[in-house]
PDB file of C-alpha atoms and ligand atoms in Angstrom:
ATOM      1  CA  UNK M   1     144.456  28.849 195.923  1.00 37.00           C
ATOM      2  CA  UNK M   2     146.328  28.041 192.669  1.00 41.00           C
ATOM      3  CA  UNK M   3     149.462  26.028 192.999  1.00 43.00           C
ATOM      4  CA  UNK M   4     152.359  28.359 192.169  1.00 54.00           C
ATOM      5  CA  UNK M   5     154.504  27.216 189.307  1.00 53.00           C
ATOM      6  CA  UNK M   6     158.316  27.593 189.467  1.00 61.00           C
ATOM      7  CA  UNK M   7     158.263  29.905 186.441  1.00 63.00           C
ATOM      8  CA  UNK M   8     155.967  32.279 188.114  1.00 64.00           C
ATOM      9  CA  UNK M   9     157.679  32.064 191.550  1.00 70.00           C
ATOM     10  CA  UNK M  10     161.137  32.872 190.111  1.00 85.00           C
ATOM     11  CA  UNK M  11     159.844  36.208 188.619  1.00 90.00           C
ATOM     12  CA  UNK M  12     160.604  39.261 190.786  1.00 94.00           C
ATOM     13  CA  UNK M  13     157.180  40.138 192.234  1.00 94.00           C
ATOM     14  CA  UNK M  14     156.437  43.966 192.134  1.00 96.00           C
ATOM     15  CA  UNK M  15     156.181  45.645 195.391  1.00 97.00           C
ATOM     16  CA  UNK M  16     152.624  45.960 196.721  1.00 97.00           C
ATOM     17  CA  UNK M  17     153.229  49.667 196.915  1.00 98.00           C
ATOM     18  CA  UNK M  18     155.541  52.342 195.360  1.00 98.00           C
ATOM     19  CA  UNK M  19     159.116  52.624 196.465  1.00 97.00           C
ATOM     20  CA  UNK M  20     158.535  55.890 198.244  1.00 98.00           C
ATOM     21  CA  UNK M  21     155.282  54.668 199.867  1.00 98.00           C
ATOM     22  CA  UNK M  22     156.923  53.625 203.193  1.00 98.00           C
ATOM     23  CA  UNK M  23     158.889  56.864 203.831  1.00 98.00           C
ATOM     24  CA  UNK M  24     159.967  58.226 206.112  1.00 97.00           C
ATOM     25  CA  UNK M  25     160.125  54.878 208.089  1.00 97.00           C
ATOM     26  CA  UNK M  26     161.789  53.046 205.126  1.00 98.00           C
ATOM     27  CA  UNK M  27     163.221  55.215 202.406  1.00 98.00           C
ATOM     28  CA  UNK M  28     162.794  54.699 198.670  1.00 98.00           C
ATOM     29  CA  UNK M  29     166.583  54.174 198.398  1.00 97.00           C
ATOM     30  CA  UNK M  30     166.423  51.302 200.860  1.00 98.00           C
ATOM     31  CA  UNK M  31     163.484  49.739 198.981  1.00 97.00           C
ATOM     32  CA  UNK M  32     165.204  50.277 195.594  1.00 97.00           C
ATOM     33  CA  UNK M  33     168.284  48.347 196.735  1.00 97.00           C
ATOM     34  CA  UNK M  34     166.513  45.874 198.942  1.00 98.00           C
ATOM     35  CA  UNK M  35     163.835  44.810 196.366  1.00 98.00           C
ATOM     36  CA  UNK M  36     165.558  45.755 193.136  1.00 97.00           C
ATOM     37  CA  UNK M  37     169.030  44.444 193.908  1.00 97.00           C
ATOM     38  CA  UNK M  38     168.985  41.954 196.953  1.00 97.00           C
ATOM     39  CA  UNK M  39     165.522  40.229 196.279  1.00 97.00           C
ATOM     40  CA  UNK M  40     166.250  40.208 192.451  1.00 97.00           C
ATOM     41  CA  UNK M  41     169.692  38.577 193.128  1.00 97.00           C
ATOM     42  CA  UNK M  42     168.353  35.773 195.108  1.00 97.00           C
ATOM     43  CA  UNK M  43     165.921  34.884 192.382  1.00 97.00           C
ATOM     44  CA  UNK M  44     168.497  35.184 189.607  1.00 96.00           C
ATOM     45  CA  UNK M  45     170.979  32.972 191.521  1.00 97.00           C
ATOM     46  CA  UNK M  46     168.351  30.455 192.237  1.00 97.00           C
ATOM     47  CA  UNK M  47     167.201  30.273 188.558  1.00 95.00           C
ATOM     48  CA  UNK M  48     170.728  29.502 187.524  1.00 95.00           C
ATOM     49  CA  UNK M  49     171.255  26.881 190.297  1.00 96.00           C
ATOM     50  CA  UNK M  50     168.225  24.923 189.334  1.00 96.00           C
ATOM     51  CA  UNK M  51     168.209  25.309 185.650  1.00 93.00           C
ATOM     52  CA  UNK M  52     168.252  21.918 183.910  1.00 93.00           C
ATOM     53  CA  UNK M  53     167.951  19.897 187.211  1.00 94.00           C
ATOM     54  CA  UNK M  54     164.916  18.054 188.634  1.00 94.00           C
ATOM     55  CA  UNK M  55     164.458  21.014 191.015  1.00 95.00           C
ATOM     56  CA  UNK M  56     163.344  23.254 188.184  1.00 94.00           C
ATOM     57  CA  UNK M  57     159.951  21.665 188.340  1.00 92.00           C
ATOM     58  CA  UNK M  58     159.225  22.486 191.995  1.00 94.00           C
ATOM     59  CA  UNK M  59     157.368  25.454 193.396  1.00 92.00           C
ATOM     60  CA  UNK M  60     159.138  28.007 195.601  1.00 94.00           C
ATOM     61  CA  UNK M  61     157.495  26.430 198.639  1.00 94.00           C
ATOM     62  CA  UNK M  62     158.696  22.959 197.589  1.00 95.00           C
ATOM     63  CA  UNK M  63     162.168  24.290 196.926  1.00 95.00           C
ATOM     64  CA  UNK M  64     162.300  25.638 200.392  1.00 96.00           C
ATOM     65  CA  UNK M  65     160.996  22.590 202.170  1.00 96.00           C
ATOM     66  CA  UNK M  66     162.623  19.957 200.107  1.00 96.00           C
ATOM     67  CA  UNK M  67     166.176  21.410 200.182  1.00 97.00           C
ATOM     68  CA  UNK M  68     166.106  22.505 203.854  1.00 96.00           C
ATOM     69  CA  UNK M  69     168.929  20.686 205.714  1.00 95.00           C
ATOM     70  CA  UNK M  70     170.312  18.949 202.575  1.00 95.00           C
ATOM     71  CA  UNK M  71     174.086  19.441 202.543  1.00 95.00           C
ATOM     72  CA  UNK M  72     174.217  19.075 198.776  1.00 95.00           C
ATOM     73  CA  UNK M  73     171.602  21.854 198.227  1.00 96.00           C
ATOM     74  CA  UNK M  74     172.731  24.561 200.582  1.00 97.00           C
ATOM     75  CA  UNK M  75     172.962  27.305 198.028  1.00 98.00           C
ATOM     76  CA  UNK M  76     169.518  26.398 196.521  1.00 97.00           C
ATOM     77  CA  UNK M  77     167.985  26.526 199.870  1.00 97.00           C
ATOM     78  CA  UNK M  78     169.522  29.810 200.858  1.00 98.00           C
ATOM     79  CA  UNK M  79     168.412  31.533 197.726  1.00 97.00           C
ATOM     80  CA  UNK M  80     164.964  29.845 197.617  1.00 97.00           C
ATOM     81  CA  UNK M  81     164.261  30.677 201.257  1.00 97.00           C
ATOM     82  CA  UNK M  82     165.469  34.290 200.901  1.00 98.00           C
ATOM     83  CA  UNK M  83     163.192  34.614 197.828  1.00 97.00           C
ATOM     84  CA  UNK M  84     160.293  33.183 199.816  1.00 97.00           C
ATOM     85  CA  UNK M  85     161.158  35.531 202.950  1.00 97.00           C
ATOM     86  CA  UNK M  86     161.305  38.651 200.957  1.00 97.00           C
ATOM     87  CA  UNK M  87     158.167  38.008 198.985  1.00 96.00           C
ATOM     88  CA  UNK M  88     156.331  37.410 202.278  1.00 97.00           C
ATOM     89  CA  UNK M  89     158.046  40.388 203.962  1.00 98.00           C
ATOM     90  CA  UNK M  90     156.884  43.055 201.434  1.00 98.00           C
ATOM     91  CA  UNK M  91     153.247  42.056 202.210  1.00 97.00           C
ATOM     92  CA  UNK M  92     153.856  42.388 205.888  1.00 98.00           C
ATOM     93  CA  UNK M  93     154.270  45.995 205.503  1.00 98.00           C
ATOM     94  CA  UNK M  94     151.894  48.727 204.233  1.00 98.00           C
ATOM     95  CA  UNK M  95     151.792  52.634 204.198  1.00 98.00           C
ATOM     96  CA  UNK M  96     149.815  53.827 207.204  1.00 96.00           C
ATOM     97  CA  UNK M  97     150.096  50.522 208.941  1.00 97.00           C
ATOM     98  CA  UNK M  98     150.339  49.762 212.595  1.00 95.00           C
ATOM     99  CA  UNK M  99     147.370  50.288 214.946  1.00 92.00           C
ATOM    100  CA  UNK M 100     145.408  47.366 216.236  1.00 92.00           C
ATOM    101  CA  UNK M 101     145.185  43.901 214.735  1.00 96.00           C
ATOM    102  CA  UNK M 102     141.766  42.454 213.716  1.00 96.00           C
ATOM    103  CA  UNK M 103     139.749  40.922 216.521  1.00 95.00           C
ATOM    104  CA  UNK M 104     140.527  37.232 215.875  1.00 94.00           C
ATOM    105  CA  UNK M 105     144.370  37.869 215.797  1.00 95.00           C
ATOM    106  CA  UNK M 106     144.181  40.280 218.844  1.00 96.00           C
ATOM    107  CA  UNK M 107     142.353  37.580 220.857  1.00 95.00           C
ATOM    108  CA  UNK M 108     145.136  34.994 219.971  1.00 95.00           C
ATOM    109  CA  UNK M 109     147.796  37.531 220.917  1.00 96.00           C
ATOM    110  CA  UNK M 110     146.112  38.188 224.248  1.00 96.00           C
ATOM    111  CA  UNK M 111     145.693  34.581 225.102  1.00 95.00           C
ATOM    112  CA  UNK M 112     149.373  33.848 224.537  1.00 95.00           C
ATOM    113  CA  UNK M 113     151.079  37.032 225.590  1.00 96.00           C
ATOM    114  CA  UNK M 114     148.571  38.965 227.723  1.00 96.00           C
ATOM    115  CA  UNK M 115     148.292  41.841 225.464  1.00 96.00           C
ATOM    116  CA  UNK M 116     149.019  43.089 221.839  1.00 95.00           C
ATOM    117  CA  UNK M 117     151.854  45.310 223.242  1.00 95.00           C
ATOM    118  CA  UNK M 118     153.390  42.313 225.026  1.00 96.00           C
ATOM    119  CA  UNK M 119     153.418  40.389 221.763  1.00 95.00           C
ATOM    120  CA  UNK M 120     154.973  43.250 219.902  1.00 94.00           C
ATOM    121  CA  UNK M 121     157.590  43.570 222.607  1.00 95.00           C
ATOM    122  CA  UNK M 122     158.388  39.852 222.118  1.00 95.00           C
ATOM    123  CA  UNK M 123     158.902  40.324 218.413  1.00 95.00           C
ATOM    124  CA  UNK M 124     161.110  43.315 219.008  1.00 95.00           C
ATOM    125  CA  UNK M 125     163.200  41.457 221.625  1.00 94.00           C
ATOM    126  CA  UNK M 126     163.469  38.552 219.287  1.00 94.00           C
ATOM    127  CA  UNK M 127     164.665  40.737 216.353  1.00 94.00           C
ATOM    128  CA  UNK M 128     167.112  42.739 218.551  1.00 91.00           C
ATOM    129  CA  UNK M 129     168.764  39.606 219.871  1.00 93.00           C
ATOM    130  CA  UNK M 130     169.164  37.774 216.547  1.00 92.00           C
ATOM    131  CA  UNK M 131     172.817  37.662 216.282  1.00 90.00           C
ATOM    132  CA  UNK M 132     173.984  38.664 212.791  1.00 92.00           C
ATOM    133  CA  UNK M 133     171.549  38.421 209.783  1.00 95.00           C
ATOM    134  CA  UNK M 134     168.023  36.804 210.065  1.00 96.00           C
ATOM    135  CA  UNK M 135     164.353  37.265 210.670  1.00 97.00           C
ATOM    136  CA  UNK M 136     161.937  37.520 213.476  1.00 97.00           C
ATOM    137  CA  UNK M 137     158.546  35.933 213.030  1.00 97.00           C
ATOM    138  CA  UNK M 138     155.132  35.615 214.391  1.00 97.00           C
ATOM    139  CA  UNK M 139     153.981  32.093 213.610  1.00 96.00           C
ATOM    140  CA  UNK M 140     151.233  29.726 214.360  1.00 95.00           C
ATOM    141  CA  UNK M 141     152.247  26.374 216.061  1.00 93.00           C
ATOM    142  CA  UNK M 142     149.202  24.229 216.168  1.00 89.00           C
ATOM    143  CA  UNK M 143     146.486  26.554 217.456  1.00 88.00           C
ATOM    144  CA  UNK M 144     148.861  28.866 219.332  1.00 92.00           C
ATOM    145  CA  UNK M 145     150.920  31.908 218.534  1.00 96.00           C
ATOM    146  CA  UNK M 146     154.675  31.872 218.912  1.00 96.00           C
ATOM    147  CA  UNK M 147     157.390  34.384 218.215  1.00 97.00           C
ATOM    148  CA  UNK M 148     160.585  32.838 216.935  1.00 96.00           C
ATOM    149  CA  UNK M 149     163.807  34.141 215.247  1.00 96.00           C
ATOM    150  CA  UNK M 150     165.617  32.501 212.405  1.00 97.00           C
ATOM    151  CA  UNK M 151     169.185  32.911 211.277  1.00 95.00           C
ATOM    152  CA  UNK M 152     170.303  33.983 207.724  1.00 95.00           C
ATOM    153  CA  UNK M 153     167.763  32.516 205.229  1.00 95.00           C
ATOM    154  CA  UNK M 154     165.959  30.041 207.546  1.00 95.00           C
ATOM    155  CA  UNK M 155     162.226  29.845 207.311  1.00 95.00           C
ATOM    156  CA  UNK M 156     159.604  28.424 209.673  1.00 96.00           C
ATOM    157  CA  UNK M 157     157.719  26.419 207.014  1.00 95.00           C
ATOM    158  CA  UNK M 158     160.643  23.994 207.242  1.00 94.00           C
ATOM    159  CA  UNK M 159     159.586  23.335 210.773  1.00 93.00           C
ATOM    160  CA  UNK M 160     155.898  22.921 210.044  1.00 93.00           C
ATOM    161  CA  UNK M 161     155.054  26.231 211.419  1.00 95.00           C
ATOM    162  CA  UNK M 162     152.742  28.814 209.621  1.00 95.00           C
ATOM    163  CA  UNK M 163     154.245  32.259 209.346  1.00 97.00           C
ATOM    164  CA  UNK M 164     151.838  35.078 210.104  1.00 97.00           C
ATOM    165  CA  UNK M 165     154.345  38.044 210.028  1.00 96.00           C
ATOM    166  CA  UNK M 166     157.996  38.610 209.706  1.00 97.00           C
ATOM    167  CA  UNK M 167     160.460  41.412 209.876  1.00 97.00           C
ATOM    168  CA  UNK M 168     163.639  41.306 208.070  1.00 97.00           C
ATOM    169  CA  UNK M 169     166.765  42.068 210.303  1.00 96.00           C
ATOM    170  CA  UNK M 170     169.432  41.675 207.695  1.00 95.00           C
ATOM    171  CA  UNK M 171     171.428  44.981 207.728  1.00 94.00           C
ATOM    172  CA  UNK M 172     170.475  45.660 204.119  1.00 95.00           C
ATOM    173  CA  UNK M 173     166.876  46.208 205.403  1.00 96.00           C
ATOM    174  CA  UNK M 174     167.735  49.097 207.550  1.00 95.00           C
ATOM    175  CA  UNK M 175     171.395  50.296 207.397  1.00 95.00           C
ATOM    176  CA  UNK M 176     170.963  53.128 204.795  1.00 96.00           C
ATOM    177  CA  UNK M 177     168.196  54.610 207.057  1.00 95.00           C
ATOM    178  CA  UNK M 178     169.130  53.672 210.633  1.00 94.00           C
ATOM    179  CA  UNK M 179     172.828  52.589 210.385  1.00 95.00           C
ATOM    180  CA  UNK M 180     173.509  50.242 213.313  1.00 94.00           C
ATOM    181  CA  UNK M 181     170.294  51.237 215.175  1.00 94.00           C
ATOM    182  CA  UNK M 182     168.288  48.074 214.593  1.00 95.00           C
ATOM    183  CA  UNK M 183     165.867  48.674 217.562  1.00 95.00           C
ATOM    184  CA  UNK M 184     164.881  52.197 216.006  1.00 96.00           C
ATOM    185  CA  UNK M 185     164.101  50.424 212.713  1.00 97.00           C
ATOM    186  CA  UNK M 186     161.990  47.711 214.487  1.00 96.00           C
ATOM    187  CA  UNK M 187     160.068  50.056 216.664  1.00 96.00           C
ATOM    188  CA  UNK M 188     159.168  52.367 213.745  1.00 97.00           C
ATOM    189  CA  UNK M 189     158.119  49.477 211.459  1.00 97.00           C
ATOM    190  CA  UNK M 190     155.902  47.811 214.048  1.00 95.00           C
ATOM    191  CA  UNK M 191     154.293  51.124 214.988  1.00 96.00           C
ATOM    192  CA  UNK M 192     153.844  52.741 211.514  1.00 97.00           C
ATOM    193  CA  UNK M 193     154.059  49.881 208.861  1.00 98.00           C
ATOM    194  CA  UNK M 194     152.913  46.572 210.277  1.00 97.00           C
ATOM    195  CA  UNK M 195     150.136  45.159 207.913  1.00 97.00           C
ATOM    196  CA  UNK M 196     147.958  43.415 210.581  1.00 96.00           C
ATOM    197  CA  UNK M 197     145.304  42.436 208.006  1.00 96.00           C
ATOM    198  CA  UNK M 198     147.964  40.400 206.052  1.00 96.00           C
ATOM    199  CA  UNK M 199     148.930  38.583 209.352  1.00 96.00           C
ATOM    200  CA  UNK M 200     145.121  38.009 210.159  1.00 95.00           C
ATOM    201  CA  UNK M 201     144.671  36.720 206.599  1.00 95.00           C
ATOM    202  CA  UNK M 202     147.399  34.242 207.129  1.00 95.00           C
ATOM    203  CA  UNK M 203     145.765  33.123 210.436  1.00 91.00           C
ATOM    204  CA  UNK M 204     142.518  32.324 208.510  1.00 87.00           C
ATOM    205  CA  UNK M 205     144.098  30.106 205.889  1.00 71.00           C
ATOM    206  CA  UNK M 206     143.547  27.068 208.015  1.00 57.00           C
ATOM    207  CA  UNK M 207     143.212  24.524 205.212  1.00 43.00           C
ATOM    208  CA  UNK M 208     146.169  25.597 203.113  1.00 48.00           C
ATOM    209  CA  UNK M 209     149.899  25.827 203.609  1.00 48.00           C
ATOM    210  CA  UNK M 210     150.909  29.442 203.779  1.00 49.00           C
ATOM    211  CA  UNK M 211     152.176  30.681 200.340  1.00 53.00           C
ATOM    212  CA  UNK M 212     154.332  33.658 199.818  1.00 49.00           C
ATOM    213  CA  UNK M 213     152.905  34.529 196.331  1.00 45.00           C
ATOM    214  CA  UNK M 214     150.019  36.866 195.795  1.00 41.00           C
TER     215      UNK M 214
HETATM  216 FE1  LIG E   1     166.279  41.418 203.053  1.00 75.31          FE
END
C-alpha cells in the first residue's frame, strides 16, 4: 500500500456513494452537512494549523499518532483524528449493507462474543453509553476482537489497536434524522448500512497499519 502523503490526506475525500444513497437510514441532508461541512472543516483547520511547520510533512496517520497526548498539539490532534475518523467512517457504511459478516470475521466475533448478534449488541451498548460526543469501534487487539468507545476525536491507533469498524456518535451524525434518539440511529445503521466487507478487509491487513485513505 502506498504511503499516503500529507497533501493527499488533507484533501476532502469524496464519499464512496452518492449523498442520497444511504436514505432513508441517513438522509442526504445529514450527509451533506456531515461530509461537506464538518469533515471539510476538520481538514481546512488542520491545514492551517500545520502550514509552515515540521508537521506539514507528516501523513494523516503520523499526525494522529505523533500528536496524541501532546499538550502543545491538542488542536492538531483533534482535527487530524477527526479527519482520520470520518475518512474511515464513510467506508464503514454502504447502501444495502448489514446482513452477515464474511466467514473469517464471523468466526472471530463468535470466538469472542459467542455470536454476531452479541457482538453487535456490544457495539450498540458501547455507542449508547458514550457520554457526549465520540465513537464506538470494533478493533483488533493482538489476535482478538474488542469493542471500545472513544471520546471526542480519540482514535484507537494511538493505543496500538487496529480499527475494523466504527460508528460516529457525535450528534451531527444523526440529529437531523433522529433528534436525540441515538439508539434508533445505531440500530438502523448496524442493520441496514454496516459494510462488513470493509471490516473484514481491515482484519486481513495483518502486515500493515490500518490506513484511512482509499
Ligand atoms: Fe462526524
